[in-house]
Amino acid sequence: MLTNKGEDFHCNWSPDGRYIAFSKSICDPECGIMLYDFSNGTTSLKAQYGSYASWSSDSKRVYYYNNFYIIDPKTQKGDYKGFIFSRIEVNTLHKDSLFYVKSSDGGLYLQDCSVSPDEKEILFAASYGSPSQMNIWKIVLKTKEMMQMTYKGGNCPSYSPAGDKIVYTNTNINEGGLWIMNKDGSNKKRLTKMKE
């Protein structure tokens, strides 16, 4: 057992095999993106309040997002404003905020974070509307564009090693299973089917 609490989720192994990044969900006092280091058996906080870590190909950077709140100085209550996608250098802890998703942008609820092998795009899943449905979205970091990639459901996206394909899960009743598409969202194909 690497950790011993039921508050550790969304684990992701670094490509060099040295670390496991995971989300610690309960602050006691630390929470956020944690790294388990196999070389010395230690765990350390890398990004407070972060979730859904995704590694750069060289294992030097972790991409993630966190909720963004503005604290009212009188009441000390947080006013939810949205999500911020960020990256952090594992060794120096230098942090860059990359993209802000306002809470008014379709009322998105986010999960997942997958950076492309070239680190130019980030995939995530989000639900919105009524009834809400999870779909895959993409952020192009250079142009700061956010675009919807699926319209009939999707979550848990992941880039192929070459970065030209995306695999994802669809849990909709008639569409369920693993699906694959090109990185531009074209040529969607079902790979597996859920049991009926």
Short mmCIF file of C-alpha atoms in Angstrom, two decimals:
data_model
loop_
_atom_site.label_atom_id
_atom_site.label_comp_id
_atom_site.label_asym_id
_atom_site.label_seq_id
_atom_site.Cartn_x
_atom_site.Cartn_y
_atom_site.Cartn_z
CA MET A 1 0.00 0.00 0.00
CA LEU A 2 1.43 3.39 -1.05
CA THR A 3 -1.08 5.59 0.78
CA ASN A 4 -3.45 4.59 3.54
CA LYS A 5 -6.48 6.83 3.28
CA GLY A 6 -9.65 6.70 1.22
CA GLU A 7 -9.10 10.28 0.08
CA ASP A 8 -6.54 9.64 -2.68
CA PHE A 9 -7.91 9.58 -6.24
CA HIS A 10 -7.13 10.14 -9.94
CA CYS A 11 -3.66 8.58 -9.98
CA ASN A 12 -1.31 8.87 -12.96
CA TRP A 13 2.17 7.34 -13.34
CA SER A 14 4.99 9.55 -14.66
CA PRO A 15 6.41 8.36 -18.02
CA ASP A 16 9.85 7.81 -16.44
CA GLY A 17 8.29 5.57 -13.75
CA ARG A 18 9.68 7.58 -10.83
CA TYR A 19 6.48 9.18 -9.53
CA ILE A 20 2.78 8.65 -9.14
CA ALA A 21 0.76 11.87 -9.14
CA PHE A 22 -2.63 11.73 -7.43
CA SER A 23 -5.34 13.98 -6.03
CA LYS A 24 -5.70 14.12 -2.25
CA SER A 25 -9.27 15.27 -1.74
CA ILE A 26 -9.45 16.01 1.99
CA CYS A 27 -7.39 18.87 3.45
CA ASP A 28 -5.79 17.74 6.71
CA PRO A 29 -4.09 20.21 6.34
CA GLU A 30 -2.73 19.53 2.82
CA CYS A 31 -4.78 18.61 -0.24
CA GLY A 32 -4.34 18.81 -3.99
CA ILE A 33 -1.85 17.23 -6.40
CA MET A 34 0.49 14.97 -4.45
CA LEU A 35 3.52 13.05 -5.74
CA TYR A 36 4.59 9.68 -4.45
CA ASP A 37 8.34 9.30 -5.14
CA PHE A 38 9.45 5.68 -5.63
CA SER A 39 13.14 6.57 -5.14
CA ASN A 40 12.65 7.40 -1.45
CA GLY A 41 9.07 6.37 -0.60
CA THR A 42 7.93 9.91 0.27
CA THR A 43 4.79 11.83 -0.62
CA SER A 44 4.81 15.60 -1.17
CA LEU A 45 2.30 18.29 -2.09
CA LYS A 46 2.98 19.89 -5.48
CA ALA A 47 -0.17 21.89 -6.26
CA GLN A 48 -2.57 22.89 -3.49
CA TYR A 49 -6.24 22.24 -4.35
CA GLY A 50 -5.31 20.78 -7.76
CA SER A 51 -6.94 17.72 -9.29
CA TYR A 52 -6.60 15.30 -12.23
CA ALA A 53 -2.82 15.35 -12.83
CA SER A 54 -1.51 14.75 -16.36
CA TRP A 55 2.23 14.35 -17.06
CA SER A 56 4.43 15.92 -19.72
CA SER A 57 6.22 13.32 -21.89
CA ASP A 58 9.55 14.05 -20.17
CA SER A 59 8.09 13.69 -16.62
CA LYS A 60 9.19 17.24 -15.70
CA ARG A 61 5.77 18.96 -15.60
CA VAL A 62 2.32 18.14 -14.27
CA TYR A 63 -0.80 19.69 -15.79
CA TYR A 64 -3.96 19.94 -13.68
CA TYR A 65 -6.88 22.19 -12.81
CA ASN A 66 -8.40 23.58 -9.66
CA ASN A 67 -11.56 25.41 -8.64
CA PHE A 68 -11.25 29.18 -8.40
CA TYR A 69 -12.97 31.12 -5.61
CA ILE A 70 -12.82 34.72 -4.45
CA ILE A 71 -13.06 34.99 -0.67
CA ASP A 72 -15.34 37.66 0.76
CA PRO A 73 -13.20 39.45 3.41
CA LYS A 74 -16.20 40.06 5.68
CA THR A 75 -17.81 36.62 5.64
CA GLN A 76 -14.72 34.56 4.70
CA LYS A 77 -17.00 32.59 2.34
CA GLY A 78 -15.84 31.67 -1.13
CA ASP A 79 -17.66 32.88 -4.23
CA TYR A 80 -17.17 30.25 -6.93
CA LYS A 81 -15.81 31.74 -10.18
CA GLY A 82 -14.73 28.75 -12.29
CA PHE A 83 -11.69 26.58 -13.02
CA ILE A 84 -8.04 27.33 -13.76
CA PHE A 85 -5.87 24.95 -15.78
CA SER A 86 -2.23 25.14 -14.70
CA ARG A 87 1.11 23.40 -15.01
CA ILE A 88 3.83 23.02 -12.42
CA GLU A 89 7.50 22.12 -12.75
CA VAL A 90 8.03 19.08 -10.51
CA ASN A 91 11.56 20.02 -9.39
CA THR A 92 11.33 23.83 -9.07
CA LEU A 93 7.59 24.15 -8.27
CA HIS A 94 7.36 26.99 -10.82
CA LYS A 95 3.67 27.33 -11.65
CA ASP A 96 2.02 28.74 -14.78
CA SER A 97 -1.71 29.45 -15.00
CA LEU A 98 -2.68 28.48 -18.54
CA PHE A 99 -6.44 28.84 -19.05
CA TYR A 100 -9.43 30.09 -17.07
CA VAL A 101 -12.92 28.63 -17.52
CA LYS A 102 -15.53 31.01 -16.07
CA SER A 103 -18.44 29.49 -14.17
CA SER A 104 -20.76 31.37 -16.55
CA ASP A 105 -19.33 29.48 -19.55
CA GLY A 106 -22.32 27.16 -19.95
CA GLY A 107 -22.31 26.20 -16.26
CA LEU A 108 -19.60 23.62 -16.87
CA TYR A 109 -18.80 20.95 -14.29
CA LEU A 110 -15.31 19.60 -15.05
CA GLN A 111 -13.47 16.34 -14.58
CA ASP A 112 -10.39 14.77 -16.18
CA CYS A 113 -7.30 16.49 -17.57
CA SER A 114 -5.09 15.05 -20.32
CA VAL A 115 -2.26 17.03 -21.92
CA SER A 116 -1.17 16.20 -25.47
CA PRO A 117 2.32 14.71 -25.95
CA ASP A 118 3.51 18.01 -27.51
CA GLU A 119 1.94 19.96 -24.58
CA LYS A 120 -0.04 22.20 -26.96
CA GLU A 121 -3.54 20.99 -26.02
CA ILE A 122 -5.46 19.87 -22.95
CA LEU A 123 -8.49 17.58 -23.00
CA PHE A 124 -11.10 17.46 -20.26
CA ALA A 125 -14.67 16.29 -19.74
CA ALA A 126 -17.47 18.61 -18.69
CA SER A 127 -21.20 18.45 -18.12
CA TYR A 128 -23.52 21.35 -18.74
CA GLY A 129 -27.14 22.17 -19.49
CA SER A 130 -30.26 20.35 -18.37
CA PRO A 131 -30.26 17.44 -18.29
CA SER A 132 -26.51 17.54 -17.90
CA GLN A 133 -24.35 15.28 -20.04
CA MET A 134 -20.58 14.72 -19.92
CA ASN A 135 -18.74 15.58 -23.15
CA ILE A 136 -15.10 15.96 -24.18
CA TRP A 137 -13.68 19.48 -24.60
CA LYS A 138 -10.28 20.68 -25.79
CA ILE A 139 -8.19 23.75 -24.96
CA VAL A 140 -5.62 24.92 -27.53
CA LEU A 141 -3.07 26.66 -25.33
CA LYS A 142 -1.43 28.91 -27.95
CA THR A 143 -4.69 30.46 -29.19
CA LYS A 144 -6.59 30.14 -25.86
CA GLU A 145 -9.50 28.48 -27.67
CA MET A 146 -11.88 26.07 -25.95
CA MET A 147 -13.91 23.77 -28.19
CA GLN A 148 -16.35 20.94 -27.67
CA MET A 149 -15.15 17.63 -29.19
CA THR A 150 -18.10 15.29 -28.54
CA TYR A 151 -21.85 15.94 -28.48
CA LYS A 152 -23.26 12.49 -27.65
CA GLY A 153 -21.36 11.93 -24.42
CA GLY A 154 -17.78 11.27 -23.40
CA ASN A 155 -15.32 11.38 -20.51
CA CYS A 156 -11.90 10.04 -19.45
CA PRO A 157 -10.11 11.28 -22.62
CA SER A 158 -6.51 10.31 -23.34
CA TYR A 159 -4.16 11.11 -26.23
CA SER A 160 -2.35 8.38 -28.15
CA PRO A 161 1.47 8.42 -27.72
CA ALA A 162 1.81 10.14 -31.13
CA GLY A 163 -0.90 12.67 -30.19
CA ASP A 164 -2.93 12.11 -33.37
CA LYS A 165 -5.80 10.12 -31.77
CA ILE A 166 -7.96 10.42 -28.66
CA VAL A 167 -9.54 7.51 -26.82
CA TYR A 168 -12.46 8.19 -24.48
CA THR A 169 -15.30 6.53 -22.61
CA ASN A 170 -18.95 7.02 -23.47
CA THR A 171 -21.47 5.83 -20.87
CA ASN A 172 -24.67 6.81 -22.71
CA ILE A 173 -27.18 3.94 -22.97
CA ASN A 174 -27.05 3.49 -26.75
CA GLU A 175 -23.47 4.69 -27.27
CA GLY A 176 -21.67 3.06 -24.33
CA GLY A 177 -18.11 1.75 -24.47
CA LEU A 178 -14.67 2.94 -25.54
CA TRP A 179 -14.50 5.27 -28.52
CA ILE A 180 -11.64 6.71 -30.58
CA MET A 181 -11.44 9.87 -32.68
CA ASN A 182 -8.86 11.97 -34.48
CA LYS A 183 -7.34 14.82 -32.45
CA ASP A 184 -9.55 17.31 -34.34
CA GLY A 185 -12.70 15.40 -33.29
CA SER A 186 -13.34 13.76 -36.66
CA ASN A 187 -13.79 10.06 -37.51
CA LYS A 188 -15.38 8.92 -34.23
CA LYS A 189 -15.51 5.11 -33.96
CA ARG A 190 -16.66 2.77 -31.23
CA LEU A 191 -13.97 0.30 -30.07
CA THR A 192 -15.92 -1.66 -27.46
CA LYS A 193 -19.57 -2.02 -26.52
CA MET A 194 -21.13 -2.05 -23.06
CA LYS A 195 -23.12 -5.15 -22.13
CA GLU A 196 -26.81 -4.78 -22.78
#
